[in-house]
Tab-separated table of C-alpha atoms in Angstrom:
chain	number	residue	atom	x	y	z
R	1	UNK	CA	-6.810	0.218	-14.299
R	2	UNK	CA	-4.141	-1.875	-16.242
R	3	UNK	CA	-5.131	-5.017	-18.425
R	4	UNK	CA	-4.412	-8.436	-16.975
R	5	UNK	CA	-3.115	-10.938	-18.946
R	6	UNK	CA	-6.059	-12.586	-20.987
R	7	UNK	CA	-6.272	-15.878	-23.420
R	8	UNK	CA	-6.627	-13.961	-26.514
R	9	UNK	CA	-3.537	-14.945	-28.037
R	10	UNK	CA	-4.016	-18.680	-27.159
R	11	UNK	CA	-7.651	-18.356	-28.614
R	12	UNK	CA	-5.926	-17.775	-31.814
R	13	UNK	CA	-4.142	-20.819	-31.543
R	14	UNK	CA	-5.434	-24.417	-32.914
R	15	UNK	CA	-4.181	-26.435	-30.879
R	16	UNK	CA	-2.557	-27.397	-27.377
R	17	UNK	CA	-0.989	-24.298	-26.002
R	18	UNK	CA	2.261	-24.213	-23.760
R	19	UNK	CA	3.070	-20.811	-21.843
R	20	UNK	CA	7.206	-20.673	-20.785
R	21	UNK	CA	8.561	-17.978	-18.439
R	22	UNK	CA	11.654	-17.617	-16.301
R	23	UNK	CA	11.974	-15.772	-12.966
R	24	UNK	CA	15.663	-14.742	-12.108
R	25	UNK	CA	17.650	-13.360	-14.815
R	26	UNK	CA	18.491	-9.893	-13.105
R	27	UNK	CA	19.788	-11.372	-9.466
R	28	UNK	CA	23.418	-11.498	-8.687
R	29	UNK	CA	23.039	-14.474	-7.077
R	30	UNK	CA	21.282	-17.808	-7.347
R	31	UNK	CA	20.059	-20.054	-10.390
R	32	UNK	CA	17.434	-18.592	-13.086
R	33	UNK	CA	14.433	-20.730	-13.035
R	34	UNK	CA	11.699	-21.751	-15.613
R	35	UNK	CA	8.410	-22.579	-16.155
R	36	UNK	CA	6.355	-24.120	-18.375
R	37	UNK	CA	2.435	-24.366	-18.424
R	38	UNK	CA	-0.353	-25.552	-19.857
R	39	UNK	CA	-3.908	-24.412	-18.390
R	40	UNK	CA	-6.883	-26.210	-17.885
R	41	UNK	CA	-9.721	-23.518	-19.381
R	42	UNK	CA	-11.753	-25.346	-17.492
R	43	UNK	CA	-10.501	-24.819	-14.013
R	44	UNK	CA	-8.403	-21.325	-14.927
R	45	UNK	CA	-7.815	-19.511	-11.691
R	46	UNK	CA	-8.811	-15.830	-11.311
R	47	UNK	CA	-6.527	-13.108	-10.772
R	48	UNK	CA	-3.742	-14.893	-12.644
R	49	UNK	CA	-1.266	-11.840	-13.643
R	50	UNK	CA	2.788	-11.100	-14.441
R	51	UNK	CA	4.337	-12.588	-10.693
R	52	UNK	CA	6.526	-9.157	-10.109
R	53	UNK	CA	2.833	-7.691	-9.729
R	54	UNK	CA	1.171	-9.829	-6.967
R	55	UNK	CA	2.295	-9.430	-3.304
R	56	UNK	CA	3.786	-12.769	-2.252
R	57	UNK	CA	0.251	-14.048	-0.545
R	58	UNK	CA	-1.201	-13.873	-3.747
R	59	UNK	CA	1.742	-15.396	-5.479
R	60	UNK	CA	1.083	-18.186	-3.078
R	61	UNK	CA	-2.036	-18.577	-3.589
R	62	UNK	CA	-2.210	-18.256	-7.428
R	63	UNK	CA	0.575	-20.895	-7.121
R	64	UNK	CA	-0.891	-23.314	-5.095
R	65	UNK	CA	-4.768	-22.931	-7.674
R	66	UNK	CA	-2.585	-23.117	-10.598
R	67	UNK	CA	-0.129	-26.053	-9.496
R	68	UNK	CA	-3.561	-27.933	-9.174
R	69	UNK	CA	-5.627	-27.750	-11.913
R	70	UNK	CA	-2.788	-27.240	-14.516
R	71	UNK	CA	-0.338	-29.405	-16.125
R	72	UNK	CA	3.371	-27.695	-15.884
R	73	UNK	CA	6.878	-28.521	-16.177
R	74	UNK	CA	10.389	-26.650	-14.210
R	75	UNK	CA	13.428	-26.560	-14.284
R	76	UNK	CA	16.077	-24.087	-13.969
R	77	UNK	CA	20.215	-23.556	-14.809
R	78	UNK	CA	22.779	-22.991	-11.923
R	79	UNK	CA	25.121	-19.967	-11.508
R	80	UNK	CA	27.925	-22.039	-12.551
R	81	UNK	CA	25.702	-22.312	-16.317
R	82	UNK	CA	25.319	-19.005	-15.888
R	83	UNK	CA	28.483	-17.842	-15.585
R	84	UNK	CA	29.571	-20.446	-18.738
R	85	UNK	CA	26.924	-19.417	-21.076
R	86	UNK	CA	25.405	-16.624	-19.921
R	87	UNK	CA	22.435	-15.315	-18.759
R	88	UNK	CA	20.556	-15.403	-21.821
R	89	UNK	CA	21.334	-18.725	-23.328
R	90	UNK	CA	21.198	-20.513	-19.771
R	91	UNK	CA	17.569	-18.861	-19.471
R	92	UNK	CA	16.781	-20.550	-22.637
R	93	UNK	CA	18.376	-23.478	-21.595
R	94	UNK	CA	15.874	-23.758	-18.180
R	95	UNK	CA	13.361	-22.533	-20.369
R	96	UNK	CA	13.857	-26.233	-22.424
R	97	UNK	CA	14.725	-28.115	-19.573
R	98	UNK	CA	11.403	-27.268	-17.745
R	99	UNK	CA	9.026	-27.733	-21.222
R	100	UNK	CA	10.968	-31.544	-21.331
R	101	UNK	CA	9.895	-31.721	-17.908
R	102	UNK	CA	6.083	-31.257	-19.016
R	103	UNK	CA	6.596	-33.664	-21.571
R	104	UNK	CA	7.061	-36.443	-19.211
R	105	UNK	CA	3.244	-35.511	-18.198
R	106	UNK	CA	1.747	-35.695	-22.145
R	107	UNK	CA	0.754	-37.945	-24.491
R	108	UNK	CA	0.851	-36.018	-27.051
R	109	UNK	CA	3.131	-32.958	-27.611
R	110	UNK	CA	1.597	-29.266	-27.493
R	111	UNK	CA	1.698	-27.567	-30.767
R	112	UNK	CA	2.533	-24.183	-29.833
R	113	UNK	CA	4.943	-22.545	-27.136
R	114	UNK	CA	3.945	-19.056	-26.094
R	115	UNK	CA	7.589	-17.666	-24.773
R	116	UNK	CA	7.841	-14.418	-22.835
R	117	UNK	CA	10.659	-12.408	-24.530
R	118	UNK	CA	12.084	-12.111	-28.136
R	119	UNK	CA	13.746	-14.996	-28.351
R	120	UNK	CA	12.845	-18.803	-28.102
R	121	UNK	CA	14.179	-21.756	-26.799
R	122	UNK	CA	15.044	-25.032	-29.018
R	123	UNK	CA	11.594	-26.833	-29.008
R	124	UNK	CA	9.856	-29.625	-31.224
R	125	UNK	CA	7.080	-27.212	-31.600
R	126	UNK	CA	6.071	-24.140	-33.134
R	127	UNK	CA	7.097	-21.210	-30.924
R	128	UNK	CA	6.034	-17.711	-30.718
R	129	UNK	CA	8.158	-15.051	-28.148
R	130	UNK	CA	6.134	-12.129	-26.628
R	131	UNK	CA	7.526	-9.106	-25.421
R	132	UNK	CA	6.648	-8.566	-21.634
R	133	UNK	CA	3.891	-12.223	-23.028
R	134	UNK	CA	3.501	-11.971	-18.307
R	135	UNK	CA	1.503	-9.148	-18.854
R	136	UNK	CA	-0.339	-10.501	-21.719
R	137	UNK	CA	-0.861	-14.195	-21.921
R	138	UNK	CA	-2.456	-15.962	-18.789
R	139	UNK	CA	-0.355	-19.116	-19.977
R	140	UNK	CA	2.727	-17.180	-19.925
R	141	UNK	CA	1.530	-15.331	-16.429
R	142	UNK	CA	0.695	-18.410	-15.273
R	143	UNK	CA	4.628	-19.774	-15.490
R	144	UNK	CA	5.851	-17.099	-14.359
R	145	UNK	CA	4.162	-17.456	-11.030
R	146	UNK	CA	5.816	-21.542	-10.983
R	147	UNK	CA	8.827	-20.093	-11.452
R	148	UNK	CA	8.810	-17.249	-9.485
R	149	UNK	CA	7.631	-18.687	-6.093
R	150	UNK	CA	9.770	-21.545	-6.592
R	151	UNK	CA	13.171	-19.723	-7.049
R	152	UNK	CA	12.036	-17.248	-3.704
R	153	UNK	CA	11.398	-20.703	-2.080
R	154	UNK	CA	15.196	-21.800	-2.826
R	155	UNK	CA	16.531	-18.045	-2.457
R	156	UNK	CA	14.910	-18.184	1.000
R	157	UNK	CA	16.394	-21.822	1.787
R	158	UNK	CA	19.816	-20.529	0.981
R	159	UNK	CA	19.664	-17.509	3.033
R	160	UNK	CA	19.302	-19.863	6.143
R	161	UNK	CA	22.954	-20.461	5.240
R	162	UNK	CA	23.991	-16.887	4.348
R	163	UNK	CA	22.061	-14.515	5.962
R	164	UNK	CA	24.030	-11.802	5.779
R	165	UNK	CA	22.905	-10.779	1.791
R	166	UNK	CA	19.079	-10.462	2.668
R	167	UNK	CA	18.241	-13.526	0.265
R	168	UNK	CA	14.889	-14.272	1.534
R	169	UNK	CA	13.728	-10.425	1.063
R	170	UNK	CA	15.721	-9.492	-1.814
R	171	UNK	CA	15.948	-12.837	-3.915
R	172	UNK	CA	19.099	-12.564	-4.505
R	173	UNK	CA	18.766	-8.972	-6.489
R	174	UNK	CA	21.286	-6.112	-6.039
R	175	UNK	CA	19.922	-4.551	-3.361
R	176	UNK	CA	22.097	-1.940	-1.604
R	177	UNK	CA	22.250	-3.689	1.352
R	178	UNK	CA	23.525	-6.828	-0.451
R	179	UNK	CA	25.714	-5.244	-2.685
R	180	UNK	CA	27.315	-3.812	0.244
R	181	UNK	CA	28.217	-6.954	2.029
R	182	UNK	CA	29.211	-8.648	-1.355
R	183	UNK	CA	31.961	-5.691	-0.633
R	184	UNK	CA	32.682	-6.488	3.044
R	185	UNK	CA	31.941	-10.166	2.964
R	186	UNK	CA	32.865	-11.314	-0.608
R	187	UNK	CA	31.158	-13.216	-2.987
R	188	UNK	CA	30.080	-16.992	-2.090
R	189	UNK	CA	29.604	-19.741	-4.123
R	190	UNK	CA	25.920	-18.829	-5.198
R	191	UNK	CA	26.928	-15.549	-6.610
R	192	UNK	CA	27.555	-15.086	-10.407
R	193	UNK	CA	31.081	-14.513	-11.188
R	194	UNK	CA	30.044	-12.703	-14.789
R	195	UNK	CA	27.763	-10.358	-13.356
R	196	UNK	CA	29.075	-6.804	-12.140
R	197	UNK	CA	29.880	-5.759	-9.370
R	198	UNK	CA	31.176	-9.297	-8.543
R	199	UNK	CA	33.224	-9.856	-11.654
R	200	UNK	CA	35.388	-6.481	-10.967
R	201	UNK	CA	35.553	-7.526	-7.281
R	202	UNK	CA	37.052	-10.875	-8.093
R	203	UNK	CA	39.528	-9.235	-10.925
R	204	UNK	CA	40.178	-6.630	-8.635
């Protein structure tokens, strides 16, 4: 039975403790999206755990407990950042975006950033990145469930308008089904023109 993500690195922590995650870095189409959380160990939800391991119910659910008894902050970057900056630095970029968005909520700043990943955003805190931090940190968990069910939300939206590239099963990922019509169709505007095979397609 695998470990779920616990609060033993925020335990370690003095101080008011920020978990920031992103959902949508691998998709070949649609915006990445970020997260940022900060839980109320009073009113922590159970079963909170990475996103890409709950069905979708659960994701719901999880979303809807955590959404209400946390404080949290999103944001995300569009494909046309993404294509400009890149993946990485327009995840970091959402990443940013969505812990100024928490700010609004605060009156005081947090004084540590838990960041799934190696590398951190800009922040006017102390930050510490976590390799795979989903599986690890319920804070981090936590914003990756935000983020997650709120990018499916907007790849589902979109599909209403392109159904033909499976959006609201496959998120937008390179599933052979919507790589294949990316082929027959061609890309549209929510695709991003750096990633492959869309950037060979349009160079072709």
């Amino acid at each position: 039975m695998k470990n779920k993500p616990d609060l033993a690195i925020e335990s370690t922590i003095n101080g008011q403790v920020v978990g920031i995650d992103e959902a949508g870095r691998g998709p070949l189409a649609g915006p990445v999206f970020a997260a940022s959380v900060i839980l109320n160990k009073k009113k922590i939800p159970s079963g909170i755990d990475d996103s890409k391991s709950l069905s979708p119910e659960k994701r719901q659910a999880l979303y809807k407990k955590i959404t209400e008894s946390s404080i949290y902050g999103l944001s995300m970057s569009s494909v046309i950042e993404i294509d400009r900056l890149n993946i990485l630095q327009a995840t970091l970029l959402a990443m940013r975006r969505s812990y100024i968005n928490l700010s609004w909520k605060l009156s005081t700043l947090p004084s540590h950033a838990l960041i799934d990943g190696n590398q951190s955003p800009r922040l006017p805190c102390k930050t510490i990145t976590i390799i795979k931090g989903d599986k690890k940190s319920k804070s981090i968990a936590a914003a990756s469930i935000i983020a997650k069910v709120h990018r499916d939300r907007l790849m589902k939206k979109l599909s209403l308008k392109f159904q033909d590239f499976g959006w609201e099963k496959n998120a937008g990922y390179g599933t052979k089904m919507h790589i294949e019509n990316i082929y027959r169709l061609g890309p549209t505007i929510h695709h991003r023109k750096t990633f492959e095979p869309i950037k060979s397609l349009i160079h072709s």
